[in-house]
XYZ file of C-alpha atoms in Angstrom:
217
model
C 146.253 -16.532 1.950
C 147.126 -15.271 5.401
C 144.632 -15.588 8.242
C 141.509 -13.524 7.614
C 140.942 -10.216 9.323
C 138.253 -10.258 11.980
C 135.071 -11.412 10.264
C 131.562 -10.178 10.970
C 128.937 -12.932 10.947
C 126.342 -10.321 9.931
C 128.078 -9.801 6.592
C 125.979 -11.635 3.944
C 129.132 -13.036 2.338
C 130.439 -14.481 5.606
C 129.410 -18.099 6.258
C 129.334 -20.018 9.539
C 130.531 -23.642 9.536
C 129.790 -24.510 13.174
C 126.713 -26.567 12.286
C 128.785 -28.612 9.870
C 131.120 -29.849 12.584
C 134.568 -31.340 12.085
C 133.570 -34.870 11.178
C 135.083 -35.621 7.736
C 132.398 -36.282 5.155
C 129.745 -34.082 6.750
C 127.861 -31.978 4.190
C 125.786 -28.823 4.280
C 124.039 -27.076 1.390
C 123.119 -23.401 1.579
C 121.194 -21.071 -0.704
C 121.528 -17.345 -0.202
C 120.802 -14.161 -2.154
C 123.207 -11.347 -1.358
C 123.749 -7.795 -2.645
C 126.711 -7.530 -4.985
C 129.747 -5.862 -3.426
C 131.357 -2.884 -5.099
C 133.444 -3.433 -8.264
C 132.329 -7.011 -8.787
C 133.692 -7.677 -12.258
C 136.087 -6.102 -14.723
C 136.359 -2.399 -14.045
C 135.366 -0.051 -16.887
C 134.380 -3.067 -19.027
C 131.570 -5.163 -17.524
C 130.500 -5.887 -13.954
C 127.611 -6.737 -11.655
C 126.166 -3.417 -10.425
C 126.760 -2.737 -6.759
C 123.790 -3.897 -4.702
C 122.332 -6.066 -7.470
C 121.109 -9.510 -6.302
C 123.588 -12.367 -6.493
C 122.151 -15.859 -6.016
C 124.495 -18.275 -4.280
C 124.287 -22.059 -4.133
C 126.981 -23.222 -1.726
C 128.056 -26.719 -0.692
C 130.173 -27.156 2.440
C 132.037 -30.392 2.998
C 134.073 -31.178 6.103
C 137.477 -32.714 5.362
C 140.515 -33.489 7.513
C 142.200 -30.152 6.878
C 139.164 -27.885 6.960
C 136.036 -27.121 4.953
C 135.853 -27.547 1.192
C 133.595 -24.853 -0.259
C 132.037 -25.468 -3.674
C 129.326 -23.411 -5.284
C 127.809 -21.332 -8.051
C 126.983 -17.625 -8.226
C 124.331 -16.239 -10.572
C 123.786 -12.568 -11.341
C 123.264 -10.105 -14.173
C 126.299 -8.183 -15.376
C 126.173 -4.888 -17.262
C 128.662 -3.083 -19.434
C 129.024 -1.765 -22.970
C 129.872 -3.308 -26.313
C 133.548 -2.812 -27.151
C 132.650 -2.343 -30.830
C 129.654 -0.007 -30.866
C 129.551 1.188 -27.231
C 125.896 0.199 -26.819
C 124.792 -1.126 -23.388
C 125.323 -4.852 -22.866
C 123.668 -7.094 -20.290
C 124.286 -10.790 -19.743
C 123.254 -13.478 -17.299
C 126.334 -14.580 -15.408
C 126.985 -18.003 -13.887
C 130.300 -18.433 -12.075
C 131.555 -21.591 -10.337
C 134.017 -21.581 -7.452
C 135.786 -24.048 -5.171
C 138.277 -23.535 -2.359
C 139.517 -25.245 0.768
C 139.331 -23.196 3.964
C 141.810 -24.735 6.373
C 141.477 -25.025 10.117
C 144.066 -22.800 11.825
C 145.395 -25.905 13.583
C 145.314 -28.134 10.506
C 149.003 -29.037 10.784
C 148.502 -30.124 14.389
C 145.633 -32.401 13.409
C 147.660 -34.700 11.171
C 148.140 -32.871 7.904
C 151.222 -34.090 6.063
C 153.860 -31.381 6.227
C 155.717 -31.072 2.925
C 159.429 -31.706 2.897
C 161.695 -28.849 1.796
C 161.693 -28.596 -1.978
C 158.172 -29.985 -2.428
C 155.723 -27.934 -4.511
C 153.339 -27.350 -1.591
C 151.329 -24.180 -1.182
C 152.650 -21.696 1.335
C 150.389 -20.248 3.995
C 150.194 -17.065 1.929
C 148.354 -19.018 -0.768
C 145.876 -20.645 1.596
C 142.514 -19.603 3.034
C 141.770 -20.138 6.717
C 138.652 -20.385 8.840
C 138.351 -17.847 11.608
C 136.343 -19.043 14.593
C 134.428 -21.307 12.210
C 133.692 -18.436 9.786
C 134.902 -17.786 6.256
C 134.507 -14.878 3.840
C 133.271 -15.868 0.379
C 133.956 -12.477 -1.228
C 137.533 -13.178 -2.482
C 136.373 -16.415 -4.131
C 133.324 -14.703 -5.597
C 135.404 -11.904 -7.119
C 137.869 -14.299 -8.733
C 135.098 -16.509 -10.093
C 133.118 -13.595 -11.562
C 136.166 -12.098 -13.297
C 137.001 -15.463 -14.871
C 133.408 -15.956 -16.027
C 133.030 -12.534 -17.667
C 134.142 -11.765 -21.242
C 137.157 -9.481 -21.489
C 135.650 -7.875 -24.611
C 131.847 -7.960 -24.365
C 129.821 -7.416 -27.533
C 126.121 -6.730 -28.034
C 126.032 -9.450 -30.698
C 128.687 -11.722 -32.158
C 128.572 -10.059 -35.581
C 128.356 -6.458 -34.342
C 129.938 -4.295 -37.108
C 130.870 -1.542 -34.669
C 131.058 2.178 -35.497
C 131.883 4.023 -38.702
C 135.549 4.963 -38.586
C 134.834 8.293 -40.296
C 131.762 9.662 -38.549
C 131.165 7.326 -35.588
C 127.706 6.198 -36.698
C 126.495 2.836 -35.384
C 126.641 0.546 -38.403
C 124.218 -2.077 -37.066
C 121.414 0.489 -37.172
C 122.275 1.639 -40.708
C 123.533 -1.284 -42.808
C 123.657 0.900 -45.971
C 125.804 3.547 -44.318
C 128.838 4.541 -46.392
C 131.012 7.452 -47.421
C 132.178 8.190 -50.976
C 135.853 7.392 -51.069
C 138.124 10.194 -52.250
C 141.649 9.471 -53.433
C 143.849 11.859 -51.464
C 146.166 12.114 -54.483
C 143.387 13.941 -56.357
C 142.189 16.034 -53.437
C 144.681 18.859 -54.131
C 143.801 18.932 -57.837
C 140.103 19.024 -56.992
C 140.751 21.980 -54.731
C 142.739 23.726 -57.466
C 139.997 23.046 -59.998
C 137.490 24.569 -57.648
C 139.640 27.667 -57.235
C 139.999 28.059 -61.017
C 136.242 27.764 -61.487
C 135.647 30.417 -58.862
C 138.223 32.645 -60.572
C 136.591 32.228 -63.969
C 133.217 33.105 -62.496
C 134.671 36.263 -60.961
C 136.258 37.259 -64.290
C 133.000 36.668 -66.144
C 131.155 38.717 -63.588
C 133.711 41.492 -63.939
C 133.487 41.490 -67.743
C 129.705 41.664 -67.564
C 129.889 44.646 -65.220
C 132.334 46.529 -67.485
C 130.187 45.785 -70.546
C 127.127 47.162 -68.800
C 128.980 50.376 -67.963
C 130.093 50.853 -71.610
C 126.523 50.384 -72.830
C 125.303 53.010 -70.379
C 127.886 55.543 -71.632
C 126.994 54.914 -75.252
C 123.338 55.468 -74.535
C 124.139 58.827 -72.937
């Protein structure tokens, strides 16, 4: 990754490594609770709500090239079941690790790869800026990898009725009488014939009543 944009030490996801120093092997452990940034998760599927608390356990280790950052993020993610569309909530635990290089790492003895070696380019690296680093990119990647791509409310969720959309988990006896479409037209025709016969019978009864009235007169 290219050099970070100007970082703000007041940002809760920006960490300061000055106390760690540059002596290889030095360690520092930090615990911090931060508000979740916007769109932390898989959009339109499941994510940590913006502003929700995210607990961070971070371990900083000074190495020759920079600072190795290792840690765990814990939060509650919310979304909806992909089968029945009911709300889903799960406790999330995401691990992350990344090396943040010193801007002058090459000048301090790092082995420069020969042409053709499979070394990471600067575009794929993270850098410290004035001893600061931004944890947000790592946090986003870790959370996405830890979340299910297709969350469900329960492993055996039966989903929704394909005919009426009813939630099957709440009505295990739910069903619809199956109708063979090959007989649907005949059933409709039979219904029409029955209606026609009823009309004819009604008409005959009316005519018979009229004849009786004339005979009585």
